[in-house]
PDB file of C-alpha atoms in Angstrom:
ATOM      1  CA  UNK A   9       0.000   0.000   0.000  1.00 48.00           C
ATOM      2  CA  UNK A  10       2.469   2.593   1.178  1.00 52.00           C
ATOM      3  CA  UNK A  11       5.017   3.128  -1.540  1.00 52.00           C
ATOM      4  CA  UNK A  12       6.832   6.109  -0.081  1.00 50.00           C
ATOM      5  CA  UNK A  13      10.501   5.318   0.418  1.00 55.00           C
ATOM      6  CA  UNK A  14      10.934   7.680   3.360  1.00 54.00           C
ATOM      7  CA  UNK A  15      10.170   6.941   6.998  1.00 55.00           C
ATOM      8  CA  UNK A  16       6.621   5.838   7.624  1.00 55.00           C
ATOM      9  CA  UNK A  17       4.464   8.264   9.571  1.00 54.00           C
ATOM     10  CA  UNK A  18       3.898   6.971  13.033  1.00 59.00           C
ATOM     11  CA  UNK A  19       0.500   5.782  14.119  1.00 56.00           C
ATOM     12  CA  UNK A  20       0.351   8.544  16.674  1.00 54.00           C
ATOM     13  CA  UNK A  21       0.855  11.210  14.043  1.00 53.00           C
ATOM     14  CA  UNK A  22      -1.949   9.772  11.995  1.00 51.00           C
ATOM     15  CA  UNK A  23      -4.250   9.712  15.015  1.00 49.00           C
ATOM     16  CA  UNK A  24      -3.276  13.221  15.874  1.00 52.00           C
ATOM     17  CA  UNK A  25      -4.151  14.344  12.387  1.00 49.00           C
ATOM     18  CA  UNK A  26      -7.508  12.677  12.622  1.00 48.00           C
ATOM     19  CA  UNK A  27      -8.159  14.300  15.972  1.00 45.00           C
ATOM     20  CA  UNK A  28      -7.436  17.727  14.545  1.00 41.00           C
ATOM     21  CA  UNK A  29      -9.801  17.261  11.639  1.00 44.00           C
ATOM     22  CA  UNK A  30     -12.566  16.006  13.876  1.00 44.00           C
ATOM     23  CA  UNK A  31     -12.230  18.844  16.320  1.00 44.00           C
ATOM     24  CA  UNK A  32     -11.942  21.813  14.015  1.00 44.00           C
ATOM     25  CA  UNK A  33     -15.718  21.843  13.807  1.00 42.00           C
ATOM     26  CA  UNK A  34     -16.163  21.537  17.548  1.00 46.00           C
ATOM     27  CA  UNK A  35     -13.795  24.369  18.281  1.00 43.00           C
ATOM     28  CA  UNK A  36     -15.861  26.815  16.305  1.00 44.00           C
ATOM     29  CA  UNK A  37     -19.118  26.118  18.046  1.00 42.00           C
ATOM     30  CA  UNK A  38     -20.495  28.981  20.066  1.00 43.00           C
ATOM     31  CA  UNK A  39     -20.080  27.604  23.546  1.00 42.00           C
ATOM     32  CA  UNK A  40     -21.916  29.294  26.351  1.00 40.00           C
ATOM     33  CA  UNK A  41     -20.174  31.063  29.140  1.00 37.00           C
ATOM     34  CA  UNK A  42     -21.092  28.698  31.964  1.00 39.00           C
ATOM     35  CA  UNK A  43     -18.207  27.996  34.255  1.00 40.00           C
ATOM     36  CA  UNK A  44     -16.264  24.807  33.739  1.00 43.00           C
ATOM     37  CA  UNK A  45     -16.817  23.087  36.986  1.00 43.00           C
ATOM     38  CA  UNK A  46     -19.462  20.481  36.384  1.00 42.00           C
ATOM     39  CA  UNK A  47     -17.103  17.527  36.223  1.00 42.00           C
ATOM     40  CA  UNK A  48     -15.056  18.730  39.136  1.00 46.00           C
ATOM     41  CA  UNK A  49     -18.155  18.819  41.288  1.00 55.00           C
ATOM     42  CA  UNK A  50     -18.891  15.769  43.332  1.00 70.00           C
ATOM     43  CA  UNK A  51     -22.418  15.617  41.978  1.00 86.00           C
ATOM     44  CA  UNK A  52     -23.638  13.258  39.257  1.00 94.00           C
ATOM     45  CA  UNK A  53     -23.740  15.301  35.997  1.00 95.00           C
ATOM     46  CA  UNK A  54     -27.286  14.280  35.116  1.00 95.00           C
ATOM     47  CA  UNK A  55     -27.809  17.025  32.566  1.00 96.00           C
ATOM     48  CA  UNK A  56     -24.670  16.145  30.594  1.00 96.00           C
ATOM     49  CA  UNK A  57     -25.753  12.529  30.270  1.00 96.00           C
ATOM     50  CA  UNK A  58     -29.084  13.636  28.759  1.00 96.00           C
ATOM     51  CA  UNK A  59     -27.525  15.624  25.908  1.00 96.00           C
ATOM     52  CA  UNK A  60     -27.863  14.046  22.482  1.00 96.00           C
ATOM     53  CA  UNK A  61     -24.895  15.544  20.691  1.00 95.00           C
ATOM     54  CA  UNK A  62     -21.246  15.434  21.564  1.00 95.00           C
ATOM     55  CA  UNK A  63     -20.956  19.220  21.512  1.00 95.00           C
ATOM     56  CA  UNK A  64     -23.893  19.716  23.880  1.00 96.00           C
ATOM     57  CA  UNK A  65     -22.569  17.062  26.266  1.00 96.00           C
ATOM     58  CA  UNK A  66     -19.142  18.711  26.392  1.00 96.00           C
ATOM     59  CA  UNK A  67     -20.765  22.077  26.915  1.00 95.00           C
ATOM     60  CA  UNK A  68     -22.909  20.782  29.751  1.00 96.00           C
ATOM     61  CA  UNK A  69     -20.059  18.910  31.398  1.00 96.00           C
ATOM     62  CA  UNK A  70     -17.192  21.362  31.003  1.00 95.00           C
ATOM     63  CA  UNK A  71     -18.650  24.521  29.491  1.00 94.00           C
ATOM     64  CA  UNK A  72     -15.770  24.963  27.072  1.00 92.00           C
ATOM     65  CA  UNK A  73     -14.301  23.412  23.936  1.00 92.00           C
ATOM     66  CA  UNK A  74     -11.422  20.988  24.044  1.00 95.00           C
ATOM     67  CA  UNK A  75      -8.170  21.160  22.133  1.00 96.00           C
ATOM     68  CA  UNK A  76      -6.593  18.041  20.638  1.00 97.00           C
ATOM     69  CA  UNK A  77      -3.536  16.793  22.467  1.00 97.00           C
ATOM     70  CA  UNK A  78      -0.892  14.251  21.480  1.00 96.00           C
ATOM     71  CA  UNK A  79      -0.278  13.605  25.170  1.00 97.00           C
ATOM     72  CA  UNK A  80      -3.397  11.475  25.323  1.00 97.00           C
ATOM     73  CA  UNK A  81      -3.258   7.880  24.182  1.00 97.00           C
ATOM     74  CA  UNK A  82      -6.700   6.503  23.388  1.00 97.00           C
ATOM     75  CA  UNK A  83      -6.749   2.766  22.997  1.00 97.00           C
ATOM     76  CA  UNK A  84      -9.781   1.334  21.222  1.00 96.00           C
ATOM     77  CA  UNK A  85     -10.218  -1.465  18.692  1.00 96.00           C
ATOM     78  CA  UNK A  86     -10.257  -0.636  14.956  1.00 94.00           C
ATOM     79  CA  UNK A  87     -13.209  -2.956  14.560  1.00 94.00           C
ATOM     80  CA  UNK A  88     -15.603  -3.975  17.312  1.00 93.00           C
ATOM     81  CA  UNK A  89     -17.538  -7.096  16.430  1.00 88.00           C
ATOM     82  CA  UNK A  90     -19.910  -6.558  19.320  1.00 92.00           C
ATOM     83  CA  UNK A  91     -20.908  -2.938  19.874  1.00 93.00           C
ATOM     84  CA  UNK A  92     -22.302  -3.919  23.257  1.00 94.00           C
ATOM     85  CA  UNK A  93     -18.862  -4.447  24.739  1.00 95.00           C
ATOM     86  CA  UNK A  94     -16.152  -2.234  23.297  1.00 96.00           C
ATOM     87  CA  UNK A  95     -13.008  -2.141  25.453  1.00 97.00           C
ATOM     88  CA  UNK A  96     -11.655   1.395  25.560  1.00 97.00           C
ATOM     89  CA  UNK A  97      -8.786   2.690  27.623  1.00 97.00           C
ATOM     90  CA  UNK A  98      -6.859   5.901  27.922  1.00 98.00           C
ATOM     91  CA  UNK A  99      -3.567   7.010  29.377  1.00 97.00           C
ATOM     92  CA  UNK A 100      -2.132  10.480  29.396  1.00 97.00           C
ATOM     93  CA  UNK A 101       1.122  12.171  30.245  1.00 97.00           C
ATOM     94  CA  UNK A 102      -0.687  15.442  30.953  1.00 97.00           C
ATOM     95  CA  UNK A 103      -0.089  16.903  34.381  1.00 95.00           C
ATOM     96  CA  UNK A 104      -2.663  17.676  37.104  1.00 96.00           C
ATOM     97  CA  UNK A 105      -5.487  15.661  35.582  1.00 97.00           C
ATOM     98  CA  UNK A 106      -8.787  16.142  37.404  1.00 96.00           C
ATOM     99  CA  UNK A 107     -11.220  14.263  35.179  1.00 97.00           C
ATOM    100  CA  UNK A 108     -11.459  11.989  32.161  1.00 97.00           C
ATOM    101  CA  UNK A 109     -14.624  11.553  30.098  1.00 98.00           C
ATOM    102  CA  UNK A 110     -15.607   9.269  27.243  1.00 98.00           C
ATOM    103  CA  UNK A 111     -18.054  10.240  24.509  1.00 97.00           C
ATOM    104  CA  UNK A 112     -19.425   8.196  21.650  1.00 97.00           C
ATOM    105  CA  UNK A 113     -20.496  10.590  18.889  1.00 94.00           C
ATOM    106  CA  UNK A 114     -23.424   8.679  17.396  1.00 94.00           C
ATOM    107  CA  UNK A 115     -24.891   7.039  20.467  1.00 95.00           C
ATOM    108  CA  UNK A 116     -28.406   8.212  21.392  1.00 95.00           C
ATOM    109  CA  UNK A 117     -26.716  10.195  24.176  1.00 96.00           C
ATOM    110  CA  UNK A 118     -23.111  11.080  23.460  1.00 97.00           C
ATOM    111  CA  UNK A 119     -21.647  11.035  26.975  1.00 97.00           C
ATOM    112  CA  UNK A 120     -20.874   7.494  28.107  1.00 97.00           C
ATOM    113  CA  UNK A 121     -18.743   7.829  31.216  1.00 98.00           C
ATOM    114  CA  UNK A 122     -16.984  10.510  33.199  1.00 97.00           C
ATOM    115  CA  UNK A 123     -14.311   9.784  35.790  1.00 97.00           C
ATOM    116  CA  UNK A 124     -13.143  12.059  38.576  1.00 97.00           C
ATOM    117  CA  UNK A 125      -9.424  11.759  39.194  1.00 97.00           C
ATOM    118  CA  UNK A 126      -8.387  13.018  42.645  1.00 96.00           C
ATOM    119  CA  UNK A 127      -4.789  13.920  43.386  1.00 95.00           C
ATOM    120  CA  UNK A 128      -2.643  10.814  43.762  1.00 95.00           C
ATOM    121  CA  UNK A 129      -4.651   8.811  41.257  1.00 97.00           C
ATOM    122  CA  UNK A 130      -2.907   7.994  38.016  1.00 97.00           C
ATOM    123  CA  UNK A 131      -4.718   9.380  34.945  1.00 97.00           C
ATOM    124  CA  UNK A 132      -5.284   6.004  33.338  1.00 97.00           C
ATOM    125  CA  UNK A 133      -8.689   4.417  32.901  1.00 98.00           C
ATOM    126  CA  UNK A 134      -9.884   1.273  31.177  1.00 98.00           C
ATOM    127  CA  UNK A 135     -13.558   0.511  30.729  1.00 97.00           C
ATOM    128  CA  UNK A 136     -16.064  -1.074  28.355  1.00 97.00           C
ATOM    129  CA  UNK A 137     -18.676   0.913  26.485  1.00 97.00           C
ATOM    130  CA  UNK A 138     -21.670   0.289  24.248  1.00 96.00           C
ATOM    131  CA  UNK A 139     -21.613   1.716  20.743  1.00 95.00           C
ATOM    132  CA  UNK A 140     -24.713   1.976  18.565  1.00 93.00           C
ATOM    133  CA  UNK A 141     -22.783   2.051  15.282  1.00 93.00           C
ATOM    134  CA  UNK A 142     -19.498   2.904  13.618  1.00 95.00           C
ATOM    135  CA  UNK A 143     -18.453   6.316  14.891  1.00 95.00           C
ATOM    136  CA  UNK A 144     -15.811   8.321  16.669  1.00 96.00           C
ATOM    137  CA  UNK A 145     -14.939   7.747  20.293  1.00 97.00           C
ATOM    138  CA  UNK A 146     -13.800  10.951  21.930  1.00 97.00           C
ATOM    139  CA  UNK A 147     -11.924  11.178  25.182  1.00 98.00           C
ATOM    140  CA  UNK A 148     -11.676  14.412  27.131  1.00 97.00           C
ATOM    141  CA  UNK A 149      -8.995  15.021  29.697  1.00 98.00           C
ATOM    142  CA  UNK A 150      -9.313  17.949  32.063  1.00 97.00           C
ATOM    143  CA  UNK A 151      -5.826  18.897  33.206  1.00 97.00           C
ATOM    144  CA  UNK A 152      -4.656  21.943  35.129  1.00 95.00           C
ATOM    145  CA  UNK A 153      -7.946  23.705  34.388  1.00 93.00           C
ATOM    146  CA  UNK A 154      -7.737  23.106  30.642  1.00 96.00           C
ATOM    147  CA  UNK A 155      -9.568  20.653  28.439  1.00 97.00           C
ATOM    148  CA  UNK A 156      -7.835  18.324  25.985  1.00 97.00           C
ATOM    149  CA  UNK A 157      -9.097  15.607  23.698  1.00 97.00           C
ATOM    150  CA  UNK A 158      -8.211  12.651  21.537  1.00 97.00           C
ATOM    151  CA  UNK A 159     -10.419  10.737  19.173  1.00 97.00           C
ATOM    152  CA  UNK A 160     -10.510   7.471  17.312  1.00 97.00           C
ATOM    153  CA  UNK A 161     -12.975   5.869  14.935  1.00 96.00           C
ATOM    154  CA  UNK A 162     -14.259   2.446  15.877  1.00 96.00           C
ATOM    155  CA  UNK A 163     -16.048   0.354  13.279  1.00 95.00           C
ATOM    156  CA  UNK A 164     -18.971  -1.541  14.759  1.00 93.00           C
ATOM    157  CA  UNK A 165     -20.370  -4.598  13.030  1.00 88.00           C
ATOM    158  CA  UNK A 166     -23.238  -5.284  15.460  1.00 78.00           C
ATOM    159  CA  UNK A 167     -24.633  -2.295  17.341  1.00 70.00           C
ATOM    160  CA  UNK A 168     -24.907  -2.297  21.101  1.00 68.00           C
ATOM    161  CA  UNK A 169     -27.948  -0.142  21.687  1.00 64.00           C
ATOM    162  CA  UNK A 170     -30.607  -2.666  20.844  1.00 58.00           C
ATOM    163  CA  UNK A 171     -33.295  -2.378  18.191  1.00 43.00           C
TER     164      UNK A 171
ATOM    165  CA  UNK B  26     -26.577 -12.422  48.880  1.00 57.00           C
ATOM    166  CA  UNK B  27     -23.152 -12.402  47.424  1.00 76.00           C
ATOM    167  CA  UNK B  28     -21.819  -8.984  46.553  1.00 90.00           C
ATOM    168  CA  UNK B  29     -22.331  -7.688  43.037  1.00 95.00           C
ATOM    169  CA  UNK B  30     -18.835  -6.238  43.186  1.00 96.00           C
ATOM    170  CA  UNK B  31     -15.663  -8.163  42.489  1.00 96.00           C
ATOM    171  CA  UNK B  32     -12.438  -6.280  43.042  1.00 96.00           C
ATOM    172  CA  UNK B  33      -8.779  -7.055  42.684  1.00 97.00           C
ATOM    173  CA  UNK B  34      -6.386  -4.490  44.106  1.00 97.00           C
ATOM    174  CA  UNK B  35      -2.697  -5.232  43.801  1.00 97.00           C
ATOM    175  CA  UNK B  36       0.040  -3.100  45.245  1.00 96.00           C
ATOM    176  CA  UNK B  37       3.337  -2.844  43.448  1.00 92.00           C
ATOM    177  CA  UNK B  38       5.628  -0.494  45.306  1.00 89.00           C
ATOM    178  CA  UNK B  39       3.898   2.874  45.451  1.00 92.00           C
ATOM    179  CA  UNK B  40       1.210   2.118  42.926  1.00 96.00           C
ATOM    180  CA  UNK B  41      -1.957   0.137  43.547  1.00 97.00           C
ATOM    181  CA  UNK B  42      -3.752  -1.190  40.506  1.00 97.00           C
ATOM    182  CA  UNK B  43      -7.470  -1.751  40.920  1.00 98.00           C
ATOM    183  CA  UNK B  44      -9.711  -3.806  38.685  1.00 98.00           C
ATOM    184  CA  UNK B  45     -13.410  -4.089  39.382  1.00 97.00           C
ATOM    185  CA  UNK B  46     -16.178  -6.084  37.789  1.00 97.00           C
ATOM    186  CA  UNK B  47     -19.763  -5.412  38.795  1.00 97.00           C
ATOM    187  CA  UNK B  48     -22.868  -7.414  38.072  1.00 97.00           C
ATOM    188  CA  UNK B  49     -25.495  -5.065  36.729  1.00 97.00           C
ATOM    189  CA  UNK B  50     -27.846  -5.187  33.713  1.00 97.00           C
ATOM    190  CA  UNK B  51     -26.948  -1.613  32.632  1.00 97.00           C
ATOM    191  CA  UNK B  52     -30.146  -1.426  30.565  1.00 96.00           C
ATOM    192  CA  UNK B  53     -29.870   1.473  28.166  1.00 93.00           C
ATOM    193  CA  UNK B  54     -33.586   2.150  27.811  1.00 93.00           C
ATOM    194  CA  UNK B  55     -33.333   1.617  24.038  1.00 90.00           C
ATOM    195  CA  UNK B  56     -33.740  -2.165  23.971  1.00 91.00           C
ATOM    196  CA  UNK B  57     -37.092  -3.922  23.525  1.00 91.00           C
ATOM    197  CA  UNK B  58     -38.042  -7.146  25.238  1.00 90.00           C
ATOM    198  CA  UNK B  59     -39.647 -10.224  23.601  1.00 92.00           C
ATOM    199  CA  UNK B  60     -43.072  -8.523  23.664  1.00 94.00           C
ATOM    200  CA  UNK B  61     -41.734  -5.493  21.866  1.00 92.00           C
ATOM    201  CA  UNK B  62     -41.901  -3.285  24.929  1.00 94.00           C
ATOM    202  CA  UNK B  63     -39.021  -1.032  25.857  1.00 93.00           C
ATOM    203  CA  UNK B  64     -36.995  -2.209  28.821  1.00 94.00           C
ATOM    204  CA  UNK B  65     -36.677   0.892  31.021  1.00 95.00           C
ATOM    205  CA  UNK B  66     -33.232   2.325  31.574  1.00 96.00           C
ATOM    206  CA  UNK B  67     -31.506   0.786  34.573  1.00 97.00           C
ATOM    207  CA  UNK B  68     -27.864   1.611  35.075  1.00 97.00           C
ATOM    208  CA  UNK B  69     -25.249   2.437  37.689  1.00 97.00           C
ATOM    209  CA  UNK B  70     -24.850   6.180  37.979  1.00 97.00           C
ATOM    210  CA  UNK B  71     -22.031   6.475  40.428  1.00 97.00           C
ATOM    211  CA  UNK B  72     -19.252   4.105  41.399  1.00 97.00           C
ATOM    212  CA  UNK B  73     -16.868   5.198  44.126  1.00 97.00           C
ATOM    213  CA  UNK B  74     -13.556   3.861  45.412  1.00 97.00           C
ATOM    214  CA  UNK B  75     -12.424   5.083  48.813  1.00 97.00           C
ATOM    215  CA  UNK B  76      -9.129   4.563  50.549  1.00 96.00           C
ATOM    216  CA  UNK B  77      -8.472   5.834  54.045  1.00 93.00           C
ATOM    217  CA  UNK B  78     -11.753   7.749  54.028  1.00 93.00           C
ATOM    218  CA  UNK B  79     -10.878   9.637  50.852  1.00 94.00           C
ATOM    219  CA  UNK B  80     -12.156   9.151  47.306  1.00 96.00           C
ATOM    220  CA  UNK B  81      -9.435   7.808  45.046  1.00 97.00           C
ATOM    221  CA  UNK B  82     -11.606   7.287  41.977  1.00 97.00           C
ATOM    222  CA  UNK B  83     -15.195   8.204  41.134  1.00 97.00           C
ATOM    223  CA  UNK B  84     -17.024   7.057  38.023  1.00 97.00           C
ATOM    224  CA  UNK B  85     -20.130   8.823  36.735  1.00 97.00           C
ATOM    225  CA  UNK B  86     -21.800   6.479  34.316  1.00 97.00           C
ATOM    226  CA  UNK B  87     -24.566   6.721  31.766  1.00 97.00           C
ATOM    227  CA  UNK B  88     -26.465   3.858  30.143  1.00 96.00           C
ATOM    228  CA  UNK B  89     -23.766   3.482  27.460  1.00 96.00           C
ATOM    229  CA  UNK B  90     -21.487   1.613  29.843  1.00 97.00           C
ATOM    230  CA  UNK B  91     -21.547  -2.100  29.023  1.00 97.00           C
ATOM    231  CA  UNK B  92     -23.530  -4.702  30.925  1.00 96.00           C
ATOM    232  CA  UNK B  93     -21.649  -6.095  33.943  1.00 97.00           C
ATOM    233  CA  UNK B  94     -19.270  -3.120  33.862  1.00 97.00           C
ATOM    234  CA  UNK B  95     -15.525  -3.386  34.174  1.00 98.00           C
ATOM    235  CA  UNK B  96     -13.158  -0.631  35.173  1.00 98.00           C
ATOM    236  CA  UNK B  97      -9.441  -0.391  35.832  1.00 98.00           C
ATOM    237  CA  UNK B  98      -7.406   2.413  37.365  1.00 98.00           C
ATOM    238  CA  UNK B  99      -4.342   2.941  39.572  1.00 97.00           C
ATOM    239  CA  UNK B 100      -3.544   5.182  42.477  1.00 97.00           C
ATOM    240  CA  UNK B 101      -0.620   6.036  44.733  1.00 96.00           C
ATOM    241  CA  UNK B 102      -0.092   6.008  48.474  1.00 93.00           C
ATOM    242  CA  UNK B 103      -1.691   2.744  49.606  1.00 95.00           C
ATOM    243  CA  UNK B 104      -0.020  -0.205  51.316  1.00 94.00           C
ATOM    244  CA  UNK B 105      -0.435  -3.953  51.093  1.00 95.00           C
ATOM    245  CA  UNK B 106      -3.026  -5.191  53.564  1.00 95.00           C
ATOM    246  CA  UNK B 107      -4.958  -1.914  53.574  1.00 96.00           C
ATOM    247  CA  UNK B 108      -8.611  -1.811  52.726  1.00 96.00           C
ATOM    248  CA  UNK B 109     -10.328  -0.276  49.751  1.00 97.00           C
ATOM    249  CA  UNK B 110     -14.030   0.533  49.994  1.00 97.00           C
ATOM    250  CA  UNK B 111     -16.146   0.285  46.865  1.00 97.00           C
ATOM    251  CA  UNK B 112     -19.756   1.380  46.464  1.00 97.00           C
ATOM    252  CA  UNK B 113     -22.232   2.024  43.677  1.00 97.00           C
ATOM    253  CA  UNK B 114     -25.689   3.488  43.340  1.00 97.00           C
ATOM    254  CA  UNK B 115     -27.949   3.105  40.305  1.00 96.00           C
ATOM    255  CA  UNK B 116     -30.690   5.241  38.759  1.00 96.00           C
ATOM    256  CA  UNK B 117     -33.393   3.317  40.635  1.00 96.00           C
ATOM    257  CA  UNK B 118     -31.758   3.983  43.979  1.00 96.00           C
ATOM    258  CA  UNK B 119     -30.353   0.481  44.453  1.00 96.00           C
ATOM    259  CA  UNK B 120     -26.832   0.246  45.817  1.00 96.00           C
ATOM    260  CA  UNK B 121     -24.114  -2.089  46.966  1.00 97.00           C
ATOM    261  CA  UNK B 122     -20.931  -1.714  48.980  1.00 97.00           C
ATOM    262  CA  UNK B 123     -17.952  -3.937  49.588  1.00 97.00           C
ATOM    263  CA  UNK B 124     -14.407  -3.756  50.826  1.00 96.00           C
ATOM    264  CA  UNK B 125     -11.327  -5.308  49.276  1.00 96.00           C
ATOM    265  CA  UNK B 126      -7.955  -5.984  50.800  1.00 96.00           C
ATOM    266  CA  UNK B 127      -5.002  -4.641  48.837  1.00 96.00           C
ATOM    267  CA  UNK B 128      -2.636  -7.523  48.102  1.00 95.00           C
TER     268      UNK B 128
END
């Protein structure tokens, strides 16, 4: 496939490129001016889980857009045969991480899980999510008061949201 | 009744790795039963891990988390033999709590 004689682009670079493309649109959305504290609160973010779209869920949860970061490693399968159980994990080298959230763009409700990371806890999470169909998985990492993201497309052969 | 929570917490120097598996239907509210009626949403909303009276990891979950959820994380500062307290509460108000010894 790849006929270029030079060094092959690394997988990370490719992912990073994909993340940028996917987030250019998000970055331009007119986010409200609510303060970004929802996820840092110790209350269940009920409203964020009810939002249909990824952008609305991010807005409800953090109140600000995220910028893509190559310091986040999102590990998800290229192809998930069973959308009901998709293993997804994330690690990051970002400092002062306070929360990590997972969103599945085309699920009926985009936000799947949000984790609060107190001081002393390593910003690494593995979990299993349901995916309705082939779409992007987005991970948000809140670090030092800023919001970063990484994304990866997962192809789903059998959806996990019933029907 | 046996606990719905199974936990393995292993300490390796300063870092304790925790893996938990919980029995729960995690019904999304989008699936129909054999009669064609929607099964109402039933899912764990909050899962908490406490060590020494302090939260070390808190999960806020929606219905998109898989059935019988699994989660893995690591934290610093615990010792072998110490206890980790794990609890969850779901959207119908049900809950469960257990403790696990760090090995």
